[in-house]
Amino acid sequence: MGLRLPSKVLEHILSFIDSNEDRNSVSLVCKSWFETERKTRKRVFVGNCYAVSPAAVAKRFPEMRSLTLKGKPHFADYNLVPDGWGGYAWPWIEAMAAKCPSLEEIRLKRMVVTDECLEKIAASFKDFEVLVLTSCEGFSTDGIAAIAATCRNLRVLELRECIVEDLGGDWLSYFPETSTSLVSLDFSCLDSEVKISDLERLVSRSPNLKSLKLNPAVTLDGLVSLLRRAPQLTELGTGSFAFQLKPEAFSKLSEAFSNCKQLQSLSGLWDVLPEYLPALYSVCPGLTSLNLSYATVRMPDLVELLRRCSKLQKLWVMDLIEDKGLEAVASYCKELRELRVFPSAPDLDEANIPLTEQGLVVVSKGCRKLESVLYFCVQFTNAALLTIARKRPNLKCFRLCVIEPFAPDYKTNEPLDKGFKAIAEGCKDLRRLSVSGLLSDKAFKYIGKHAKKVRMLSIAFAGDSDLMLHHLLSGCESLKKLEIRDCPFGDTALLEHAAKLETMRSLWMSSCFVSFGACKILSKKMPRLNVEVIDEHPPETRPESSPVERIYIYRTVAGPRMDTPEFVWTIHKNPEIGVSHLAIK
Amino acid sequence: MAYEKVNELNLKDTELCLGLPGRTEEIKEEQEVSCVKSNNKRQFEDTREEEESTPPTKTQIVGWPPVRSSRKNNNSVSYVKVSMDGAPYLRKIDLKTYKNYPELLKALENMFKVTIGEYCEREGYKGSGFVPTYEDKDGDWMLVGDVPWDMFSSSCKRLRIMKGSDAPALDSSL
């Protein structure tokens, strides 16, 4: 007689387990646990849409209510992945429509979504509630209109930094005339004007609306009128502030903001002039999140705003904040958890902003809860990195972009090896790391050895040789995503550590020295990896030893994909056959 | 080939290359050299000396710095070059620091130590001998002051202060 947990009991236990990592572990225990788990999983996450087939996912999780998918590699954000690469949502939507009609939520990141997809979603999922598209492209406002018109239970519609074919603001009028269930609406990435009266009426008949993010075309007058109708908002993305200030307009704006007593998150603020900032003062004490990264406000105007934000946990800002502004942040924003500082003039020859490594050092010293950093700076020092690591061992995400490629410690002229060693060693919970500046192979020895929990690592213009990759792939126990550009390593380390690649989600390499020959060997050795070469010319027209431009390697149980464009070559599993667009199993 | 022009960039031309395939030895040297070069060459812009055609700089590296295009387009501070006929070098100003025409004109007068005078709709800038003009998004040269300030500041690409004697064509066309 075997001891077996009745499936009903197991089901009940599993209803308390939300983490998919835990559920994945549960599903490995035995067949019956696998069965119970798969039948009860409601929230499905697929980190690489090509790692598994849509049909397999739909079949495995029949009770799916929420699907999250990611498509293109992260470096697509910086134009390193050519248009047409892939990441199509359609096969997924089609499969879910057929097998999981109770699907309620779809979240897609870096995928190609067409109007057809959106229309299919609207038509297929009767209880559809949540659509979040992040960095997606391929659809027009017509597709959005279809969602608005048909999804009667729509709660969340968010278009975050998508590239949308904007056919005008009519889509907004497609929401049902009756009261809506909208809780969150984000159309900040759209260009064209929506009729303010449509927006006013929509807001008025959406009593549950908590989050509203407008596009730059919405004027200040429009904003005032909307705030009057939705004083219950907790998240607001304003429209553009680039309009002439009239005295009575200012006081109206001020008053509208002061009536929003529950506002916690503020963003948008395109082109906000310093004179407008006082209108925001009333909401500052309640703010936990402030995104000023599109606001070209300089010092010292920023200080007056920031010193009122004592509850601030998340701050996104441009380097116009300068070291001085960051000193103010360190003094007043003691609850800060996340800081992102973007470059105001991304062209290198315009770099003359007084933001230095000291800004980040002072925030690291003053903000004890700081755990996530993204910092663009022209140059850095090892000493600064050591201080940051010492003061903030609780860092979970550290992304430093020294804008000058190969820039050494500007005080000692040494590589930044010691500094990043301190970060890797000191910040034991580090999950995400981006390195930059002058780095030798040694830096990667330290990172490989100490960064035990790092899951995502980004590297550019660094290292001396193959050793760098060898160190990383033989260490970094938790590594899931590795993306590298312009580093001088080649075939040896890659082939030596081929097995490691199957423990990872993906590896991206561009402008390195990996040869076509090595790609072939790797592909043959590792049948469960797709080795994709992105190259202008067929790799076969060059000698085997010549480096390929870009490689994307990912583990998959779905085999080679069938939707590769002209310039992507999946290395055939049988290397004698070579490469093809239609990779045959 | 579909890949030739992608995202309106000729990727081949603009891609940072560590050398031709096979040249591993030379590449390492180049790397070190460029390392030293970039250290010395980078300087903060205290001087505003500029030529009409600057050689391509490191800004040509594709996808670097790693900032999304939505950030690159919108929010860089709007510096425009300002030239004045007869002045030895160009200046640069950030249009966003001015709220209206009088402020801008005052700043230009201070910068170049000239009097430009006041704008008059019918006759432009009569009597001062200097005429402020600007190149707009369409590449046309316009008289500063004709359109509302916001429209001007978002479409102005560069400024040129013409000497009165060179600009009769502009004045008489009004």
Coordinates of C-alpha atoms in Angstrom, one line a residue, chain A residues 77-83 110 135 160-161 242-244 270-271 273 275 291 293-296 298 316 318 320 342-353 376 378-379 401-408 410 413 436 438 460-464 485-488 510-511 513 534-538 542 546-547 549-550 566-567 569, chain B residues 1-12 14-24 27-28 30-32 34-46 48 50 54-79 92 94 96-100 148-150:
Chain A
D77 CA 15.1 47.7 -27.1
Y78 CA 18.4 49.2 -28.4
N79 CA 17.9 48.4 -32.1
L80 CA 20.2 45.5 -32.1
V81 CA 17.6 43.0 -33.4
P82 CA 16.5 43.8 -36.9
D83 CA 12.9 44.3 -37.8
R110 CA 8.5 42.6 -27.1
S135 CA 7.3 47.2 -26.1
R160 CA 3.5 50.6 -22.5
E161 CA 6.0 52.0 -24.9
A242 CA 4.3 72.4 -23.1
F243 CA 1.8 75.1 -23.1
Q244 CA 1.8 78.7 -22.2
W270 CA 6.6 65.9 -20.8
D271 CA 8.3 69.2 -21.2
L273 CA 8.5 73.9 -17.1
E275 CA 6.9 77.2 -13.1
N291 CA 8.8 59.4 -13.1
S293 CA 12.4 61.0 -17.0
Y294 CA 10.7 62.9 -19.6
A295 CA 10.7 66.2 -17.7
T296 CA 13.5 68.5 -18.8
R298 CA 16.9 71.3 -14.2
W316 CA 13.1 57.9 -12.4
M318 CA 17.3 62.4 -16.0
L320 CA 19.7 66.9 -15.1
F342 CA 18.8 58.5 -17.6
P343 CA 21.1 60.5 -19.9
S344 CA 19.5 63.7 -21.1
A345 CA 21.8 64.0 -24.1
P346 CA 22.5 60.4 -25.3
D347 CA 24.9 61.7 -27.9
L348 CA 28.4 61.4 -26.4
D349 CA 29.7 64.7 -27.6
E350 CA 27.0 66.6 -25.7
A351 CA 28.1 65.1 -22.4
N352 CA 28.6 68.0 -20.1
I353 CA 26.2 67.5 -17.3
F376 CA 24.0 56.4 -16.7
V378 CA 30.1 59.4 -18.3
Q379 CA 32.8 57.9 -16.1
C401 CA 26.2 52.3 -17.8
V402 CA 29.4 54.1 -18.2
I403 CA 28.6 55.9 -21.4
E404 CA 32.2 56.1 -22.6
P405 CA 33.1 52.6 -23.9
F406 CA 36.3 51.2 -22.3
A407 CA 36.5 54.1 -19.8
P408 CA 38.8 53.2 -17.0
Y410 CA 39.2 58.1 -14.3
N413 CA 43.3 54.8 -14.9
S436 CA 30.4 48.7 -18.3
L438 CA 37.0 49.2 -18.9
A460 CA 29.3 45.5 -23.5
F461 CA 32.8 46.5 -24.7
A462 CA 34.6 44.4 -22.1
G463 CA 37.1 41.7 -21.5
D464 CA 40.3 40.6 -23.2
R485 CA 27.9 42.8 -27.3
D486 CA 31.3 43.9 -28.7
C487 CA 33.5 41.6 -26.6
P488 CA 36.6 39.8 -27.9
S510 CA 26.7 40.4 -31.1
S511 CA 29.9 41.7 -32.6
F513 CA 34.3 36.5 -32.4
I534 CA 21.5 36.8 -37.5
D535 CA 23.6 37.8 -40.5
E536 CA 23.3 39.8 -43.6
H537 CA 24.9 37.1 -45.7
P538 CA 24.4 33.4 -45.7
R542 CA 32.1 32.8 -45.7
S546 CA 34.8 33.9 -39.9
P547 CA 32.8 35.4 -37.1
E549 CA 27.5 39.2 -36.7
R550 CA 24.9 38.1 -34.1
E566 CA 15.6 36.0 -44.6
F567 CA 18.4 37.1 -42.3
W569 CA 19.7 31.2 -40.0
Chain B
M1 CA 18.5 42.0 -49.3
A2 CA 16.0 42.8 -46.6
Y3 CA 18.8 43.4 -44.1
E4 CA 20.6 46.1 -46.0
K5 CA 18.7 48.9 -44.5
V6 CA 17.1 48.2 -41.2
N7 CA 15.4 50.8 -39.1
E8 CA 16.7 53.3 -41.6
L9 CA 20.3 52.6 -40.6
N10 CA 22.8 51.0 -42.8
L11 CA 23.9 48.6 -40.1
K12 CA 27.1 47.7 -41.8
T14 CA 27.4 52.2 -38.4
E15 CA 28.3 48.9 -36.6
L16 CA 31.1 49.1 -34.2
C17 CA 33.6 46.6 -35.5
L18 CA 36.6 45.3 -33.6
G19 CA 38.3 44.6 -36.8
L20 CA 38.0 42.4 -39.8
P21 CA 37.6 38.7 -39.2
G22 CA 40.9 37.0 -38.6
R23 CA 42.7 40.0 -37.4
T24 CA 42.7 39.0 -33.7
I27 CA 42.3 44.0 -32.9
K28 CA 43.7 43.7 -29.4
E30 CA 43.4 48.7 -31.6
Q31 CA 41.4 48.1 -28.6
E32 CA 44.1 49.3 -26.3
S34 CA 41.3 53.2 -28.7
C35 CA 41.1 52.9 -24.9
V36 CA 43.9 55.4 -24.5
K37 CA 42.4 57.6 -27.2
S38 CA 39.0 57.7 -25.7
N39 CA 40.6 58.6 -22.3
N40 CA 42.5 61.6 -23.7
K41 CA 40.1 62.8 -26.3
R42 CA 37.0 63.0 -24.2
Q43 CA 36.8 66.5 -22.8
F44 CA 34.0 68.5 -21.4
E45 CA 32.7 71.3 -23.6
D46 CA 34.2 74.4 -22.2
R48 CA 32.2 76.0 -28.0
E50 CA 32.6 73.9 -33.7
T54 CA 32.1 67.5 -37.6
P55 CA 33.6 64.1 -38.3
P56 CA 31.6 61.1 -37.1
T57 CA 32.1 60.6 -33.4
K58 CA 31.5 57.6 -31.1
T59 CA 27.9 58.6 -31.3
Q60 CA 27.7 56.4 -34.4
I61 CA 27.8 53.2 -32.3
V62 CA 24.5 51.3 -32.9
G63 CA 22.4 50.8 -29.8
W64 CA 24.8 52.7 -27.6
P65 CA 24.3 54.0 -25.0
P66 CA 21.5 51.5 -24.3
V67 CA 18.6 53.9 -24.2
R68 CA 15.3 53.2 -25.9
S69 CA 14.5 55.3 -29.0
S70 CA 11.5 56.8 -27.2
R71 CA 13.9 58.5 -24.8
K72 CA 16.4 59.6 -27.4
N73 CA 13.8 61.4 -29.5
N74 CA 11.8 63.3 -26.9
N75 CA 13.7 64.5 -24.1
S76 CA 17.2 65.6 -25.0
V77 CA 17.7 69.2 -24.1
S78 CA 17.1 71.3 -27.1
Y79 CA 20.4 72.8 -27.9
K92 CA 25.0 76.8 -28.7
D94 CA 19.3 75.6 -24.9
K96 CA 14.1 75.3 -23.3
T97 CA 15.7 77.8 -20.9
Y98 CA 13.8 80.7 -22.4
K99 CA 10.0 81.2 -22.1
N100 CA 9.5 83.8 -24.8
P148 CA 4.0 81.8 -31.5
W149 CA 6.9 80.9 -29.1
D150 CA 5.9 77.3 -28.6

